[in-house]
Amino acid sequence: MRKILVTGGAGMIGSNLIKRLIKQGDEIYVIDNLWRGKLEYLQDDRGNDIIPLKTHFYDRDLSISGQCDDLLSKVEYVIHLADIVAGIDYVFNNQGDIFRQNILINSNVIASARKYGKHLKGFLYVGTACSFPLTRQNSLEVIPLREEELYPAMPESAYGWSKLMGQYEVDLLGKETEIPTCTLMFHNVYGAPCDFGNRSQVIPALIRKAVNYPNEKFEVWGSGEQGRAFIHVNDIVEALVLALDKGWNHGPIQIGPSICTSIKEIAEMIVKISGKDISIFYDTTRPEGDKARSADFSKAKRILGWEPRVNLEKGIRLQYEWIEKQIKESK
């Protein structure tokens, strides 16, 4: 039985990961300030808590220093998922705050590990494909990204910069201590449970609009030609579990598919799943973000034995059913 601290553990990725680790017999401690996560995500299908919330869940703000100092003596591993992230509207309208908050969150958690975690068997950091240079993501002619292309650095967004700085500080932690480190760089993760409100990312936002249509306009931001490498949360959890065993001290490892799917294709897929006669409106006055990206996941395959397995349409169908159920139950 491993003892593991998961920051941001009440979110989509964290809650799914914890359920998997609990099944494997691990003891899990969670820090989450519930900005996007929810305590109900840490329950099973019958409404039972999957961890003892009174003793293993901590509602704390990691942008304040020292918030995980007391927990490091209790655990052997840290999986650092916590950050401030949301849909493109929120990200580009709050860049300064996102940058500052993520720098504080990452630096505080890493500083605590440096000071109180010398016994740790591993510190696993979650980065993002948004940290890759804009120059490699500003064309619709997609060549899968490779880890060695991270520098010279030129992320498009403050979010990408903040996550890259956290990744750099994790590298320093690994070089200057005996703590094994691992960085997984996630592409665009989707799945349930998830935030599908005004701060949500593209797939849940479009699903919400389809479920609510015609009472809510089915509006797609940008031309729809922009694309991303979408990866289901189940594939992400598999990567994290494999990394706990095999990912230490190999530098950054991308987790995402080699296929770039346009937002237009996603929108059309969601309309098909909805079974409704929906008119898609593309608002080209809205921001699109990076033009397109996909992952060369050969490093993940070589080191972790990982590759994406969840079919995109099947994964989106499952997420559609979950969001539709949430909306119906809330009425």
Coordinates of C-alpha atoms in Angstrom, one line a residue:
M1 CA 0.0 0.0 0.0
R2 CA 1.4 3.3 -1.1
K3 CA 0.5 6.6 0.7
I4 CA -0.1 9.3 -1.9
L5 CA -1.0 13.0 -1.6
V6 CA -3.0 14.2 -4.6
T7 CA -3.4 18.0 -5.0
G8 CA -6.4 19.1 -6.9
G9 CA -7.8 15.7 -6.2
A10 CA -11.5 16.6 -6.3
G11 CA -11.5 17.6 -9.9
M12 CA -12.2 15.5 -13.0
I13 CA -8.7 13.9 -13.3
G14 CA -8.1 13.7 -9.6
S15 CA -11.3 12.0 -8.7
N16 CA -11.0 9.4 -11.4
L17 CA -7.4 8.8 -10.5
I18 CA -8.2 8.4 -6.8
K19 CA -10.9 5.8 -7.5
R20 CA -8.3 3.8 -9.5
L21 CA -5.7 4.1 -6.8
I22 CA -8.1 3.1 -4.0
K23 CA -9.0 0.0 -6.0
Q24 CA -5.3 -0.9 -6.1
G25 CA -5.1 -0.6 -2.3
D26 CA -3.4 2.8 -2.0
E27 CA -4.0 5.3 0.9
I28 CA -4.9 8.7 -0.5
Y29 CA -4.7 12.2 1.0
V30 CA -6.3 15.0 -1.0
I31 CA -5.9 18.8 -1.0
D32 CA -8.4 20.8 -3.0
N33 CA -10.0 24.2 -2.5
L34 CA -13.0 23.2 -4.5
W35 CA -12.7 26.1 -7.1
R36 CA -13.7 23.6 -9.8
G37 CA -13.7 20.3 -8.0
K38 CA -16.5 19.0 -5.9
L39 CA -16.7 16.7 -2.9
E40 CA -19.4 14.7 -4.6
Y41 CA -16.8 13.6 -7.2
L42 CA -15.1 11.8 -4.4
Q43 CA -18.0 9.5 -4.0
D44 CA -18.9 6.2 -5.6
D45 CA -22.0 5.4 -7.6
R46 CA -23.9 4.7 -4.4
G47 CA -23.0 8.1 -2.8
N48 CA -20.4 6.6 -0.4
D49 CA -17.1 8.5 0.2
I50 CA -14.2 6.8 -1.5
I51 CA -11.8 8.2 1.0
P52 CA -12.4 9.1 4.7
L53 CA -13.1 12.8 4.1
K54 CA -12.8 13.8 7.8
T55 CA -9.2 12.7 8.0
H56 CA -7.9 12.5 4.4
F57 CA -9.5 15.5 2.7
Y58 CA -8.2 19.1 3.2
D59 CA -9.9 22.2 1.9
R60 CA -6.8 24.4 1.5
D61 CA -5.6 27.2 -0.8
L62 CA -2.2 26.1 -2.1
S63 CA -1.4 29.6 -3.3
I64 CA -0.7 30.2 0.4
S65 CA 2.7 28.8 1.5
G66 CA 3.0 25.9 3.8
Q67 CA -0.4 24.4 3.2
C68 CA 0.9 20.9 2.6
D69 CA 3.8 20.9 5.0
D70 CA 2.1 18.8 7.6
L71 CA 0.9 16.2 5.1
L72 CA 4.3 15.4 3.6
S73 CA 5.4 13.4 6.7
K74 CA 2.3 11.1 6.1
V75 CA 3.0 10.2 2.4
E76 CA 5.5 8.6 0.1
Y77 CA 4.4 10.2 -3.2
V78 CA 3.0 13.5 -4.3
I79 CA 0.8 13.8 -7.5
H80 CA 0.5 17.6 -8.1
L81 CA -2.6 18.2 -10.3
A82 CA -3.7 21.4 -8.7
D83 CA -3.8 24.5 -10.9
I84 CA -6.0 27.3 -12.2
V85 CA -7.4 26.4 -15.6
A86 CA -10.6 26.9 -17.4
G87 CA -12.0 27.5 -20.9
I88 CA -10.4 29.9 -23.4
D89 CA -12.6 32.8 -22.5
Y90 CA -11.6 32.7 -18.8
V91 CA -7.9 31.9 -19.7
F92 CA -7.4 34.9 -22.0
N93 CA -9.4 37.4 -19.9
N94 CA -7.6 36.6 -16.6
Q95 CA -4.0 36.0 -17.8
G96 CA -2.3 37.9 -15.0
D97 CA -4.2 36.3 -12.2
I98 CA -3.8 32.8 -13.7
F99 CA -0.1 33.3 -14.1
R100 CA 0.4 34.6 -10.6
Q101 CA -1.9 32.0 -8.9
N102 CA -0.3 29.0 -10.7
I103 CA 3.2 30.3 -10.0
L104 CA 2.3 30.5 -6.3
I105 CA 0.6 27.1 -6.2
N106 CA 3.4 25.3 -8.0
S107 CA 6.2 27.0 -6.1
N108 CA 4.6 26.5 -2.7
V109 CA 4.0 22.8 -3.2
I110 CA 7.5 22.3 -4.6
A111 CA 9.0 24.3 -1.7
S112 CA 7.2 22.1 0.8
A113 CA 8.5 19.0 -0.9
R114 CA 12.0 20.4 -0.9
K115 CA 11.8 21.2 2.8
Y116 CA 9.8 18.4 4.3
G117 CA 9.8 15.7 1.6
K118 CA 13.3 14.4 1.5
H119 CA 11.9 10.9 2.2
L120 CA 9.6 11.0 -0.8
K121 CA 9.8 8.2 -3.3
G122 CA 8.4 10.4 -6.1
F123 CA 7.0 13.8 -7.0
L124 CA 4.8 13.7 -10.1
Y125 CA 4.0 17.0 -11.8
V126 CA 1.3 17.6 -14.4
G127 CA 2.2 20.0 -17.1
T128 CA 0.4 21.0 -20.3
A129 CA 0.8 21.0 -24.1
C130 CA 0.0 24.7 -23.9
S131 CA 3.6 25.2 -22.8
F132 CA 5.0 24.3 -26.2
P133 CA 6.1 27.2 -28.4
L134 CA 3.4 29.2 -30.3
T135 CA 5.6 28.8 -33.4
R136 CA 4.8 25.0 -33.3
Q137 CA 1.1 25.5 -32.9
N138 CA 0.2 28.4 -35.3
S139 CA -0.4 26.4 -38.4
L140 CA -3.2 24.0 -39.5
E141 CA -0.4 21.9 -41.0
V142 CA 0.0 19.7 -37.9
I143 CA 3.3 18.0 -37.2
P144 CA 3.1 16.1 -33.8
L145 CA 4.9 17.9 -31.0
R146 CA 8.1 16.4 -29.5
E147 CA 9.3 16.9 -26.0
E148 CA 12.7 18.3 -27.1
E149 CA 10.9 21.2 -28.8
L150 CA 9.9 22.9 -25.5
Y151 CA 12.8 25.3 -25.7
P152 CA 13.4 28.1 -26.8
A153 CA 10.2 28.8 -24.9
M154 CA 7.3 30.8 -26.4
P155 CA 3.9 29.6 -25.0
E156 CA 0.9 31.6 -26.4
S157 CA -0.8 32.0 -23.0
A158 CA 0.0 33.0 -19.4
Y159 CA -1.4 29.6 -18.5
G160 CA 1.2 27.8 -20.6
W161 CA 4.0 30.0 -19.2
S162 CA 2.9 29.3 -15.6
K163 CA 2.8 25.6 -16.1
L164 CA 6.2 25.6 -17.9
M165 CA 7.7 27.5 -14.9
G166 CA 6.3 24.9 -12.6
Q167 CA 7.8 22.2 -14.7
Y168 CA 11.2 24.0 -14.6
E169 CA 11.1 24.2 -10.8
V170 CA 10.3 20.5 -10.6
D171 CA 13.4 19.9 -12.8
L172 CA 15.4 21.9 -10.2
L173 CA 13.9 19.8 -7.4
G174 CA 15.0 16.6 -9.0
K175 CA 18.5 17.9 -9.7
E176 CA 19.1 19.4 -6.3
T177 CA 17.5 16.7 -4.1
E178 CA 17.3 12.9 -4.1
I179 CA 13.6 13.0 -4.8
P180 CA 12.6 11.2 -8.0
T181 CA 10.5 13.4 -10.3
C182 CA 8.2 13.0 -13.3
T183 CA 6.4 15.4 -15.5
L184 CA 3.5 14.4 -17.7
M185 CA 2.4 17.0 -20.2
F186 CA -1.3 16.5 -20.9
H187 CA -3.1 17.5 -24.1
N188 CA -6.8 18.4 -24.0
V189 CA -8.4 16.2 -21.5
Y190 CA -12.2 15.5 -21.6
G191 CA -14.5 13.2 -19.7
A192 CA -16.7 13.1 -16.6
P193 CA -17.3 14.3 -14.0
C194 CA -16.6 17.8 -15.2
D195 CA -17.4 21.5 -15.1
F196 CA -19.8 22.4 -17.9
G197 CA -20.7 26.0 -16.8
N198 CA -19.3 29.3 -18.0
R199 CA -15.7 28.4 -17.1
S200 CA -15.8 25.1 -18.9
Q201 CA -13.6 23.9 -21.7
V202 CA -14.7 23.3 -25.3
I203 CA -16.2 19.8 -25.2
P204 CA -18.3 20.2 -22.1
A205 CA -19.4 23.7 -23.1
L206 CA -20.6 22.5 -26.5
I207 CA -22.3 19.5 -24.9
R208 CA -24.2 21.8 -22.5
K209 CA -25.3 24.0 -25.5
A210 CA -26.5 20.9 -27.4
V211 CA -28.4 19.6 -24.4
N212 CA -30.0 23.0 -23.8
Y213 CA -30.7 23.7 -27.5
P214 CA -32.8 25.6 -28.6
N215 CA -33.0 27.5 -25.3
E216 CA -29.3 28.1 -25.6
K217 CA -27.6 29.0 -28.9
F218 CA -25.2 26.4 -30.3
E219 CA -22.3 28.8 -30.7
V220 CA -18.7 27.7 -31.5
W221 CA -15.9 30.1 -30.8
G222 CA -13.8 30.9 -33.9
S223 CA -13.9 29.4 -37.3
G224 CA -13.9 25.8 -36.0
E225 CA -10.8 25.0 -38.1
Q226 CA -8.6 25.2 -35.0
G227 CA -7.8 21.7 -33.6
R228 CA -6.5 19.9 -30.6
A229 CA -5.3 16.4 -29.5
F230 CA -8.3 15.3 -27.3
I231 CA -7.6 12.6 -24.7
H232 CA -10.1 10.9 -22.5
V233 CA -9.7 11.0 -18.7
N234 CA -9.5 7.2 -18.6
D235 CA -6.4 7.3 -20.8
I236 CA -5.0 10.1 -18.5
V237 CA -5.5 8.0 -15.4
E238 CA -3.8 5.0 -17.1
A239 CA -0.8 7.3 -17.8
L240 CA -0.6 8.5 -14.3
V241 CA -0.8 5.0 -12.8
L242 CA 2.0 3.8 -15.2
A243 CA 4.1 6.8 -14.4
L244 CA 4.0 6.0 -10.7
D245 CA 5.9 2.8 -11.5
K246 CA 8.0 3.7 -14.6
G247 CA 8.1 7.5 -15.1
W248 CA 10.8 8.7 -12.7
N249 CA 13.7 10.9 -13.9
H250 CA 13.0 10.7 -17.6
G251 CA 12.2 14.4 -18.2
P252 CA 8.8 15.5 -19.6
I253 CA 6.6 13.0 -21.2
Q254 CA 3.6 14.0 -23.5
I255 CA 0.3 12.3 -23.0
G256 CA -2.0 12.8 -25.9
P257 CA -2.9 11.3 -29.3
S258 CA -1.1 12.0 -32.6
I259 CA -4.4 12.9 -34.2
C260 CA -5.5 16.6 -34.3
T261 CA -9.3 16.9 -34.3
S262 CA -10.8 20.2 -35.4
I263 CA -13.4 22.0 -33.2
K264 CA -15.7 21.8 -36.2
E265 CA -15.5 18.0 -36.1
I266 CA -16.2 18.0 -32.4
A267 CA -19.2 20.3 -32.8
E268 CA -20.6 18.1 -35.6
M269 CA -20.0 14.9 -33.5
I270 CA -21.9 16.4 -30.6
V271 CA -24.8 17.4 -32.8
K272 CA -24.9 13.9 -34.2
I273 CA -24.9 12.4 -30.7
S274 CA -27.7 14.8 -29.5
G275 CA -30.0 13.6 -32.2
K276 CA -31.3 17.2 -32.6
D277 CA -31.6 19.4 -35.7
I278 CA -29.1 21.9 -34.5
S279 CA -27.8 24.9 -36.5
I280 CA -24.1 25.5 -35.7
F281 CA -23.1 29.1 -35.5
Y282 CA -19.4 30.0 -35.7
D283 CA -18.5 33.3 -34.1
T284 CA -15.3 34.3 -35.7
T285 CA -15.0 37.4 -33.4
R286 CA -14.2 35.1 -30.5
P287 CA -10.6 33.9 -29.7
E288 CA -9.5 30.5 -31.0
G289 CA -6.2 30.0 -29.2
D290 CA -3.4 28.0 -30.8
K291 CA -4.3 26.9 -34.4
A292 CA -3.6 23.2 -34.0
R293 CA -1.5 20.6 -32.2
S294 CA -1.1 16.9 -31.6
A295 CA 1.3 14.7 -29.8
D296 CA 4.2 12.5 -30.8
F297 CA 3.6 10.1 -27.9
S298 CA 6.5 7.7 -28.8
K299 CA 8.3 8.6 -25.5
A300 CA 5.2 7.7 -23.5
K301 CA 5.0 4.4 -25.4
R302 CA 8.7 3.6 -25.0
I303 CA 9.0 4.5 -21.3
L304 CA 5.5 3.9 -19.9
G305 CA 4.1 1.4 -22.4
W306 CA 1.2 3.9 -22.8
E307 CA -0.9 4.8 -25.8
P308 CA -4.4 6.3 -26.2
R309 CA -7.2 3.7 -26.3
V310 CA -10.5 5.4 -25.8
N311 CA -12.3 6.2 -29.1
L312 CA -13.1 9.9 -29.3
E313 CA -16.8 9.5 -30.3
K314 CA -17.4 6.9 -27.6
G315 CA -15.7 9.1 -25.0
I316 CA -17.8 12.2 -26.0
R317 CA -21.0 10.1 -26.0
L318 CA -20.3 9.0 -22.4
Q319 CA -19.6 12.6 -21.4
Y320 CA -22.8 13.8 -23.2
E321 CA -24.9 11.3 -21.3
W322 CA -23.3 12.4 -18.0
I323 CA -23.9 16.1 -18.6
E324 CA -27.4 15.6 -19.9
K325 CA -28.2 13.7 -16.7
Q326 CA -26.8 16.5 -14.5
I327 CA -28.8 19.1 -16.3
K328 CA -32.0 17.1 -16.1
E329 CA -31.6 16.4 -12.4
S330 CA -30.9 20.1 -11.7
K331 CA -34.3 21.2 -13.1

